[in-house]
Short mmCIF file of C-alpha atoms in Angstrom, two decimals:
data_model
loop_
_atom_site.label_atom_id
_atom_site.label_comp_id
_atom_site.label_asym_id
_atom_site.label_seq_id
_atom_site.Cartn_x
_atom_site.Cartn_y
_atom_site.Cartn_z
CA UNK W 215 114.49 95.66 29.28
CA UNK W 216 113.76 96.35 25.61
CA UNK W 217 116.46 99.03 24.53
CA UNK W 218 118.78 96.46 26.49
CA UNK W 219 119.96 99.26 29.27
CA UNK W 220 120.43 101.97 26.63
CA UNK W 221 119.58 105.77 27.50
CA UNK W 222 117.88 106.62 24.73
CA UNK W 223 115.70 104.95 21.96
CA UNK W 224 118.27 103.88 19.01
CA UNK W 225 118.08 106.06 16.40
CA UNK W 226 118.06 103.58 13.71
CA UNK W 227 116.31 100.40 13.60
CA UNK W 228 117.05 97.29 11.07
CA UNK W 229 113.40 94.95 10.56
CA UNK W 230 115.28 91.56 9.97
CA UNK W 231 112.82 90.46 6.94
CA UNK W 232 114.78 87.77 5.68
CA UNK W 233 114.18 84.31 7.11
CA UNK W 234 117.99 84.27 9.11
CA UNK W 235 120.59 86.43 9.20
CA UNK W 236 122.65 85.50 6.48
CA UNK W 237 126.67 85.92 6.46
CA UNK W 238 126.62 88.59 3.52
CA UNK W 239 124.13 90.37 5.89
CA UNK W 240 126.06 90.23 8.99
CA UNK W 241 128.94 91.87 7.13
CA UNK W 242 126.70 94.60 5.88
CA UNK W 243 125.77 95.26 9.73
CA UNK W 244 129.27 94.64 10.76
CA UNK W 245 130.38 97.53 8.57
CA UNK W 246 127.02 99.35 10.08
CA UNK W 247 128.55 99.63 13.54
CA UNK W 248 132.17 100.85 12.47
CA UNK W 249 130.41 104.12 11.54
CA UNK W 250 127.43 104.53 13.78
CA UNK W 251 127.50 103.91 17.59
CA UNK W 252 125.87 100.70 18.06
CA UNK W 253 123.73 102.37 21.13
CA UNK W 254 122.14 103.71 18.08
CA UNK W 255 121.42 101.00 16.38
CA UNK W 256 118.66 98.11 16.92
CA UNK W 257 117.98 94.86 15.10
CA UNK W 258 113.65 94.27 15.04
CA UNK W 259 111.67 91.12 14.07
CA UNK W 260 115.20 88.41 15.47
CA UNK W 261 112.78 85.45 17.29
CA UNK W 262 116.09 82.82 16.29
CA UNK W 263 118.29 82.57 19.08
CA UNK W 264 120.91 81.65 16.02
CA UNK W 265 120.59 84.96 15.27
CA UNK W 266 120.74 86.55 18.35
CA UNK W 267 124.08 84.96 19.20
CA UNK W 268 125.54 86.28 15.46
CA UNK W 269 124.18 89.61 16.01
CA UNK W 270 125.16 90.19 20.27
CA UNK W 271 128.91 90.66 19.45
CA UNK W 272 127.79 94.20 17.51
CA UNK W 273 126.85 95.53 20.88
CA UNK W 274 123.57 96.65 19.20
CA UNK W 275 120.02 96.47 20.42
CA UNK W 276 118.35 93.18 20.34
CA UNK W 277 114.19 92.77 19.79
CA UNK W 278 112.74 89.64 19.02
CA UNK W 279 109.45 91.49 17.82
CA UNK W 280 108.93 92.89 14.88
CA UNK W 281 108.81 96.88 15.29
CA UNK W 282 105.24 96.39 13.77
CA UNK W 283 104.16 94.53 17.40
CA UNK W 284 104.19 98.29 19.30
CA UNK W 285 105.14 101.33 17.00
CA UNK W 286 104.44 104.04 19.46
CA UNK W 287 107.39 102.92 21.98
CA UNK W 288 109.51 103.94 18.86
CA UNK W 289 107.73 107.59 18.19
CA UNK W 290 108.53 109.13 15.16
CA UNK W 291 108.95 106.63 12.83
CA UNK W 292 110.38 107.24 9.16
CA UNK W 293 110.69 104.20 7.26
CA UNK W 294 113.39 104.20 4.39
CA UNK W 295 112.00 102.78 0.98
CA UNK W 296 112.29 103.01 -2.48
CA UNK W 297 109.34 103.74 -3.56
CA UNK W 298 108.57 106.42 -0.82
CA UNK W 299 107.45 109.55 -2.51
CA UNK W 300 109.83 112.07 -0.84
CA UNK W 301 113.79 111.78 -0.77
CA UNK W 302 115.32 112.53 3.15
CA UNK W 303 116.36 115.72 3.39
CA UNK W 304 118.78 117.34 6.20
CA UNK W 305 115.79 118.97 7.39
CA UNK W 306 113.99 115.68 8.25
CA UNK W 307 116.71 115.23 11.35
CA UNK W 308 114.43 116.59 14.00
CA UNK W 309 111.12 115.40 12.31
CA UNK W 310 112.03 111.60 13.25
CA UNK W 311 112.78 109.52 16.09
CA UNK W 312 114.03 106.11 14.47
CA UNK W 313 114.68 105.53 10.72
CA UNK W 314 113.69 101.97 9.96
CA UNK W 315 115.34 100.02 7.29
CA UNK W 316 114.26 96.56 5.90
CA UNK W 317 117.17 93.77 6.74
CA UNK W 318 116.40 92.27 3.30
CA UNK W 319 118.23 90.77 -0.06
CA UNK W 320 116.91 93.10 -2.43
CA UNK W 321 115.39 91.76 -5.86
CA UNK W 322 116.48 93.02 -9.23
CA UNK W 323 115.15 94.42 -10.53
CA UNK W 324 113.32 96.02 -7.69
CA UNK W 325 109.64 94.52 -7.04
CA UNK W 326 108.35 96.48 -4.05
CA UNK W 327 109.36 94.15 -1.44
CA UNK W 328 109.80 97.13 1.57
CA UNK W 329 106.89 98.12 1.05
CA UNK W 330 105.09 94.54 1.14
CA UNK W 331 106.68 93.36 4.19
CA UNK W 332 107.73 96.51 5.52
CA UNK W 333 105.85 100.13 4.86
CA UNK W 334 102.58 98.48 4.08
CA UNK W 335 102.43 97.25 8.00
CA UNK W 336 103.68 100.69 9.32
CA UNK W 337 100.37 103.03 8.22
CA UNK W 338 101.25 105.84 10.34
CA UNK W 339 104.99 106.21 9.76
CA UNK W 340 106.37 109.14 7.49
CA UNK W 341 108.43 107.31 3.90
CA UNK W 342 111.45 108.48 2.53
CA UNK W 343 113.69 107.58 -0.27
CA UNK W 344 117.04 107.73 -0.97
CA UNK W 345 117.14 107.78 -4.93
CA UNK W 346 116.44 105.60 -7.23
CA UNK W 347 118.97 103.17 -7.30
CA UNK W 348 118.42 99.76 -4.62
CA UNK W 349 121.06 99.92 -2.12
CA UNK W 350 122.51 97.44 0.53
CA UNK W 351 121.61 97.91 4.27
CA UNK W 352 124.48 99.02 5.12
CA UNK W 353 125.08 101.78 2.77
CA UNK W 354 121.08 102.86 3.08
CA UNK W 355 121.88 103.66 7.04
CA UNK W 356 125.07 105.35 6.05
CA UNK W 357 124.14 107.33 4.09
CA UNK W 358 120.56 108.46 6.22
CA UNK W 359 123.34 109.26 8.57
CA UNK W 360 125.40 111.60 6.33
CA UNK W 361 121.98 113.20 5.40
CA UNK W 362 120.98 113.56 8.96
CA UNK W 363 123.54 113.62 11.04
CA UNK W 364 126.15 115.46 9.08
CA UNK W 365 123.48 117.73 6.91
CA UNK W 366 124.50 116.78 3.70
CA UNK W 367 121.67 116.46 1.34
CA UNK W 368 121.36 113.84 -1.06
CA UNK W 369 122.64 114.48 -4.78
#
């Protein structure tokens, strides 16, 4: 069962786009589900079964594929980049079904690389930014969440 027995679609979706997950990365998604219900949260794109086993204890969703494989099971899809031309407002809650976020080391300074591996696969998904400074996984979906979820808009 893809959404691993979960009533809904998960809200927000990490694309693993690094080539394992890495220990500073499992922290970041660690810290991920201390804030957010992991029901709501799925890891895309996770083929190693290394990675599988690192990632199960979170209690999150689990795909092997890469959300790029079958978009429209996800619906509305907003992917979170830098270089997206519009910040996420409070008002975008109801306009999106998932948020997707790359599971990536960010370079520095920034060279595009969400949008390479990421938005540039993903034609018909909406882009959104959250400022201009490069921010870690975890604190990307944290703060989509306080934007969303709570209605705070970004400043």
């Amino acid at each position: 069962i893809f959404f691993r027995g979960f009533a809904m679609p998960p809200r927000y979706i990490i694309e693993q786009l690094d080539t394992e997950v890495f220990p500073w990365a499992l922290l970041e998604f660690k810290h991920i589900v201390t804030e957010i219900d992991p029901s709501q949260v799925l890891f895309t794109n996770v083929p190693n079964s290394a990675d599988v086993d690192k990632l199960q204890p979170l209690g999150c969703g689990i795909c092997p594929e890469s959300i790029q494989v079958d978009t429209a099971k996800y619906g509305r899809i907003c992917v979170l980049d830098p270089r997206a031309p519009e910040v996420l407002m409070p008002q975008d809650a109801d306009a999106f079904d998932c948020l997707v976020f790359g599971g990536i080391l960010g370079n520095h300074p920034m060279d595009g690389r969400t949008e390479r591996e990421l938005t540039s696969h993903l034609a018909k998904a909406a882009r959104r930014h959250l400022g201009e400074l490069q921010m870690t996984t975890d604190t990307a979906v944290l703060v989509t969440h306080r934007i969303l979820h709570d209605q705070v808009p970004f400043d």
